[in-house]
mmCIF file of C-alpha atoms and ligand atoms in Angstrom:
data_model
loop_
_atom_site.group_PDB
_atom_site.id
_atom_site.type_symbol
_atom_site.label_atom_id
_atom_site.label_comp_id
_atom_site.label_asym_id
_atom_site.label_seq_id
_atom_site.Cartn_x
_atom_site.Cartn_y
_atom_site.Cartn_z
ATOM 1 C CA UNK A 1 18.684 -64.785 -103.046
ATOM 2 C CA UNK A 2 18.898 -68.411 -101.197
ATOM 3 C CA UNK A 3 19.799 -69.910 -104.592
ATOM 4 C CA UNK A 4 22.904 -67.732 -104.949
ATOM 5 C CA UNK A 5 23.937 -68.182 -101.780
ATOM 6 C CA UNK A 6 23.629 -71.869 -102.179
ATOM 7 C CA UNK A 7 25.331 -71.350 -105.782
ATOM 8 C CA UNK A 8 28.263 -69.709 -103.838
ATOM 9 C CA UNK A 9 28.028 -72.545 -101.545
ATOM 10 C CA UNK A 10 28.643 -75.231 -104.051
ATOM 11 C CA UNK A 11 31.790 -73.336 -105.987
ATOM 12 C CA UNK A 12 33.283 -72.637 -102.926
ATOM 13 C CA UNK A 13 32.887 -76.484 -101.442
ATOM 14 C CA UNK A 14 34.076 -77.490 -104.914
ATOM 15 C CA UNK A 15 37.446 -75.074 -104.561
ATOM 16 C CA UNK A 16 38.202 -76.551 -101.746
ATOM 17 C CA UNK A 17 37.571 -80.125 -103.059
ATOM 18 C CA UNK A 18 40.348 -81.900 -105.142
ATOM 19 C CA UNK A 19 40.106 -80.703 -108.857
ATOM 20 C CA UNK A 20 37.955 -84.287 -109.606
ATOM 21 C CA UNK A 21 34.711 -84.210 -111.983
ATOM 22 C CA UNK A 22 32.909 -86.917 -109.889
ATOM 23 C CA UNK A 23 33.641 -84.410 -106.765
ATOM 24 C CA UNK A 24 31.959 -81.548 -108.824
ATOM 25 C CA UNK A 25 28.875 -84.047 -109.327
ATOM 26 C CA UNK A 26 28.725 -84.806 -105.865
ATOM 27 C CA UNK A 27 28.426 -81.294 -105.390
ATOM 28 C CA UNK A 28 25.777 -80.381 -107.959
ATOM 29 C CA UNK A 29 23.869 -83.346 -106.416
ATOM 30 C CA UNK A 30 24.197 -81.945 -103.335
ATOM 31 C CA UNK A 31 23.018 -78.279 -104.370
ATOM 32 C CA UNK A 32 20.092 -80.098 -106.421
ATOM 33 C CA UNK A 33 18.783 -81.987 -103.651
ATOM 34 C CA UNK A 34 18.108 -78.849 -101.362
ATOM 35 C CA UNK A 35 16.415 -77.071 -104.296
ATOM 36 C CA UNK A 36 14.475 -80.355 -105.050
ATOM 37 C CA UNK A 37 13.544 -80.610 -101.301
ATOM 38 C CA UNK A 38 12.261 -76.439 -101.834
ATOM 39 C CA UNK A 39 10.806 -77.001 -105.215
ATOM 40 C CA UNK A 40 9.415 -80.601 -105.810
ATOM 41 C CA UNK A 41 9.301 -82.086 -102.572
ATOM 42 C CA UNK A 42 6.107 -80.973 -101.535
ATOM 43 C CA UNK A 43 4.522 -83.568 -104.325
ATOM 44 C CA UNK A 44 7.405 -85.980 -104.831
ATOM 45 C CA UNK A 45 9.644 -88.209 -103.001
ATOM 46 C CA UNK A 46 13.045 -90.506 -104.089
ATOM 47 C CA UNK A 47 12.262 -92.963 -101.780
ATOM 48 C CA UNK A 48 9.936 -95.669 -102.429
ATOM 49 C CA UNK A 49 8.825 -96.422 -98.881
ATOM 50 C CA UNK A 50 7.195 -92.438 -98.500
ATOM 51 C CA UNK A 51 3.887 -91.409 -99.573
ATOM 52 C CA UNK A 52 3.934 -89.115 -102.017
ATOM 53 C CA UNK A 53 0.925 -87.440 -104.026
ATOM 54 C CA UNK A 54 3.811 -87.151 -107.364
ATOM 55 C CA UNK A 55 4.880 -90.066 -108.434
ATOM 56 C CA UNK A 56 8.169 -92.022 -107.038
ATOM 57 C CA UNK A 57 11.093 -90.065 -108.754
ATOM 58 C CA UNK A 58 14.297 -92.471 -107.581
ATOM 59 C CA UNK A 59 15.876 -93.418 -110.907
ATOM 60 C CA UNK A 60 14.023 -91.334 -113.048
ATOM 61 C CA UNK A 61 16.482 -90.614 -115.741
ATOM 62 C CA UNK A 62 16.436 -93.320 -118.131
ATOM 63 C CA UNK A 63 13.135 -94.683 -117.100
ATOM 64 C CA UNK A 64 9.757 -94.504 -119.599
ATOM 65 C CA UNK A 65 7.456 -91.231 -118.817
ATOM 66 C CA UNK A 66 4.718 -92.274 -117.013
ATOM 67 C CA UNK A 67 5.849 -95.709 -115.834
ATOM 68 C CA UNK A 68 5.688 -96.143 -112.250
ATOM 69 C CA UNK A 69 3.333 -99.236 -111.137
ATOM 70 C CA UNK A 70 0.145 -98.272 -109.361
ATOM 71 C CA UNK A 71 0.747 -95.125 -110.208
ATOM 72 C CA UNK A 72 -2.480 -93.172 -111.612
ATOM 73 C CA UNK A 73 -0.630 -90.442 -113.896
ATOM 74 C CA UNK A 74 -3.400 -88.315 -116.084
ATOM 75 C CA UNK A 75 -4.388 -90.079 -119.645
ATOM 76 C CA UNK A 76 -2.070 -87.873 -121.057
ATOM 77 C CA UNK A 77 1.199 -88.772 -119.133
ATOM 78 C CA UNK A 78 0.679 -92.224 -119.386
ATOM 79 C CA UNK A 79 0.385 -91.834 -123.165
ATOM 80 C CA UNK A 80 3.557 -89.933 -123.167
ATOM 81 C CA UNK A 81 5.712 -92.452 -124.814
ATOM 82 C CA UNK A 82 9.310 -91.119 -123.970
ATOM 83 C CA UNK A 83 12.058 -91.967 -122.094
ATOM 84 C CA UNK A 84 13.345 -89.355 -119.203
ATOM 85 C CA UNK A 85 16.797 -87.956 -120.313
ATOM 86 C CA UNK A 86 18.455 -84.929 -118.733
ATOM 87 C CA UNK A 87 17.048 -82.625 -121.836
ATOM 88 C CA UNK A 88 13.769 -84.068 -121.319
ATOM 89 C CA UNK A 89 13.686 -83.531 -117.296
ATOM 90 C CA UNK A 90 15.014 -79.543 -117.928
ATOM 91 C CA UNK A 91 12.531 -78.954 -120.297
ATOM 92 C CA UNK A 92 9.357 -80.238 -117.756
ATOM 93 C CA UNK A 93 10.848 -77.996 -115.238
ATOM 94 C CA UNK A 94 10.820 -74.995 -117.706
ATOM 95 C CA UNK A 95 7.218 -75.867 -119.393
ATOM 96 C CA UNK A 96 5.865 -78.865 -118.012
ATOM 97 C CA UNK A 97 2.249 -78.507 -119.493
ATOM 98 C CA UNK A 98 3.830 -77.818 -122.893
ATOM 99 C CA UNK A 99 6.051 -80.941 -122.550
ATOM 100 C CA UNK A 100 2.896 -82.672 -122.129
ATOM 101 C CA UNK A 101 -0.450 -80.717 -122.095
ATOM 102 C CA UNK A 102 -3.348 -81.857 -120.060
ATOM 103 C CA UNK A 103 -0.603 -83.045 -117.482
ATOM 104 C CA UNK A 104 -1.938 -82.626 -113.686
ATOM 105 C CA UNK A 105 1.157 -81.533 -112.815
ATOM 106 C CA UNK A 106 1.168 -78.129 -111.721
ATOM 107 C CA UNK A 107 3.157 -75.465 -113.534
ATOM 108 C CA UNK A 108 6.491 -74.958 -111.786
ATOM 109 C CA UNK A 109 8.204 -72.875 -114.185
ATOM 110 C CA UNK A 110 12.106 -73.249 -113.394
ATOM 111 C CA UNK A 111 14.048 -71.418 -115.972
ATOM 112 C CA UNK A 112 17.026 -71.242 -114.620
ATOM 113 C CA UNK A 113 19.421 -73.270 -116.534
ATOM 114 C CA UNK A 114 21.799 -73.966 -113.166
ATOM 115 C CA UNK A 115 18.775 -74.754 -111.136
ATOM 116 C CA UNK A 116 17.595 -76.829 -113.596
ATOM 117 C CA UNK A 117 21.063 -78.830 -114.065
ATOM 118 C CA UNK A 118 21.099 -79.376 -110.246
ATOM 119 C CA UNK A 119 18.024 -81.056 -109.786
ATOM 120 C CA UNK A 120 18.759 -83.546 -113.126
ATOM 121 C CA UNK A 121 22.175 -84.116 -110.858
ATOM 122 C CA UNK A 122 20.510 -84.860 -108.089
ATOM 123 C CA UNK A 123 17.676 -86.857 -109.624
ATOM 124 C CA UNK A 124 20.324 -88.699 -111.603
ATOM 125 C CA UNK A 125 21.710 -90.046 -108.580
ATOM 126 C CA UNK A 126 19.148 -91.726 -106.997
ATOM 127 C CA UNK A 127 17.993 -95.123 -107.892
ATOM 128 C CA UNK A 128 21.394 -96.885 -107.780
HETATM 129 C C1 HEC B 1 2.157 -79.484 -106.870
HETATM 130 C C2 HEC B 1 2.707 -80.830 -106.954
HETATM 131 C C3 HEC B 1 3.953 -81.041 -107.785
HETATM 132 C C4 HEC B 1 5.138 -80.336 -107.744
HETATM 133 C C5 HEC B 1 5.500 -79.116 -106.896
HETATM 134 C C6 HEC B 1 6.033 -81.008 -108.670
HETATM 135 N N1 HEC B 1 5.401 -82.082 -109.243
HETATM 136 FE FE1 HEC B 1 6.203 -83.361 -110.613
HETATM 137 N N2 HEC B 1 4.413 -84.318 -110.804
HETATM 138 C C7 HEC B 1 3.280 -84.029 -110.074
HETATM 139 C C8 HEC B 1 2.185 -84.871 -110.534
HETATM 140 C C9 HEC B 1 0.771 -84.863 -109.988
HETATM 141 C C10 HEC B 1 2.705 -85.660 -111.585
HETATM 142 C C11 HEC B 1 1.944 -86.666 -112.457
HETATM 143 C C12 HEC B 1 1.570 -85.919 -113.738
HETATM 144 C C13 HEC B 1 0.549 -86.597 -114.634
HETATM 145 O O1 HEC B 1 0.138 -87.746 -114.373
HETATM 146 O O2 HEC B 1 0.142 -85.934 -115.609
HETATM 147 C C14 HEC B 1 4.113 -85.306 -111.720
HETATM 148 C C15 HEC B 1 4.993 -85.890 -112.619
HETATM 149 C C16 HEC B 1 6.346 -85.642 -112.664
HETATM 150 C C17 HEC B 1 7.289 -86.343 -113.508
HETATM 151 C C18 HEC B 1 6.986 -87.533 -114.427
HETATM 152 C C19 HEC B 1 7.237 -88.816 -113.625
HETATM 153 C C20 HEC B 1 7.069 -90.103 -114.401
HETATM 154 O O3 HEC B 1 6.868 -91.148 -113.739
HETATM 155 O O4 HEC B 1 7.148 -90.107 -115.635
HETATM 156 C C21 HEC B 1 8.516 -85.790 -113.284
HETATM 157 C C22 HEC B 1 9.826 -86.189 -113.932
HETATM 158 C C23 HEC B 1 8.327 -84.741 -112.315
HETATM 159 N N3 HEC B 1 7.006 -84.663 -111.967
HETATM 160 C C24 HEC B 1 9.347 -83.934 -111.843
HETATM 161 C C25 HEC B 1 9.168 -82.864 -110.961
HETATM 162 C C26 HEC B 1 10.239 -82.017 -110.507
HETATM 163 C C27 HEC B 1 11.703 -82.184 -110.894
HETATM 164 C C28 HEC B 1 9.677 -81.072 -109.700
HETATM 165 C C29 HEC B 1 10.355 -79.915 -109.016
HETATM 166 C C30 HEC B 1 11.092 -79.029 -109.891
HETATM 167 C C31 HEC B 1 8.252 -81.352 -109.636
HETATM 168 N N4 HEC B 1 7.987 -82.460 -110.410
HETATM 169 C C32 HEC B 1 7.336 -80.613 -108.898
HETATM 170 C C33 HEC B 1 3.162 -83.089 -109.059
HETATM 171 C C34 HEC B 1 4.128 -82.139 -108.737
#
């Protein structure tokens, strides 16, 4: 239950926080980046100076699928063709291999619609 307790963790920082929507998207990028470090991490970094076996995620949303220089994505990710949005990035988490079949990512399966929301916060602000 570490996701509702970092759930809880998030409202209650927010109640506390002036009533301010760029306060409540610090917060969900907060929250997102924990659950990225437990859930993507492992493959994938946000800063361009790490190795990572993923590729670089910093400023994903907005950028072309399977764009990262020197970057040796499977035929079928680099053929991909789209550009990352927020719908696009919560529907990989959900069903990555049907977002893109014969992509070597892994399955990671997130269907939580929160969870999912977090991470696209977080994601969404790196790269600036
Ligand atoms: C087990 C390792 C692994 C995990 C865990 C993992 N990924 Fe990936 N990810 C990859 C690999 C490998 C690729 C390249 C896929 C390809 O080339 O088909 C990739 C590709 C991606 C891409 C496309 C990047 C681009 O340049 O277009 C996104 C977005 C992404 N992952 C997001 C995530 C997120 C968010 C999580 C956590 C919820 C996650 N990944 C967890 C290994 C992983």
């Amino acid at each position: 239950m570490k996701r509702n307790h970092l759930i809880t963790a998030a409202l209650v920082a927010l109640c506390a926080a002036p009533a301010a929507a760029d306060t409540f998207d610090r917060v969900k990028a907060e929250a997102g980046e924990t659950l990225f470090d437990a859930q993507c991490r492992r493959c994938h970094t946000v800063n361009p100076s790490d190795p990572s076996y993923g590729p670089l995620l910093d400023g994903i949303v907005g950028r072309k699928a399977g764009s990262v220089e020197g970057y040796e994505y499977s035929e079928a990710m680099s053929k991909a063709g789209f550009v990352w949005t927020p719908g696009a990035l919560r529907a990989w988490m959900e069903a990555n291999d049907e977002l893109i079949p014969g992509t070597k990512m892994r399955h990671v399966g997130i269907t939580d619609p929160t969870v999912q929301d977090f991470i696209v916060s977080y994601l969404a602000s790196t790269g600036k």
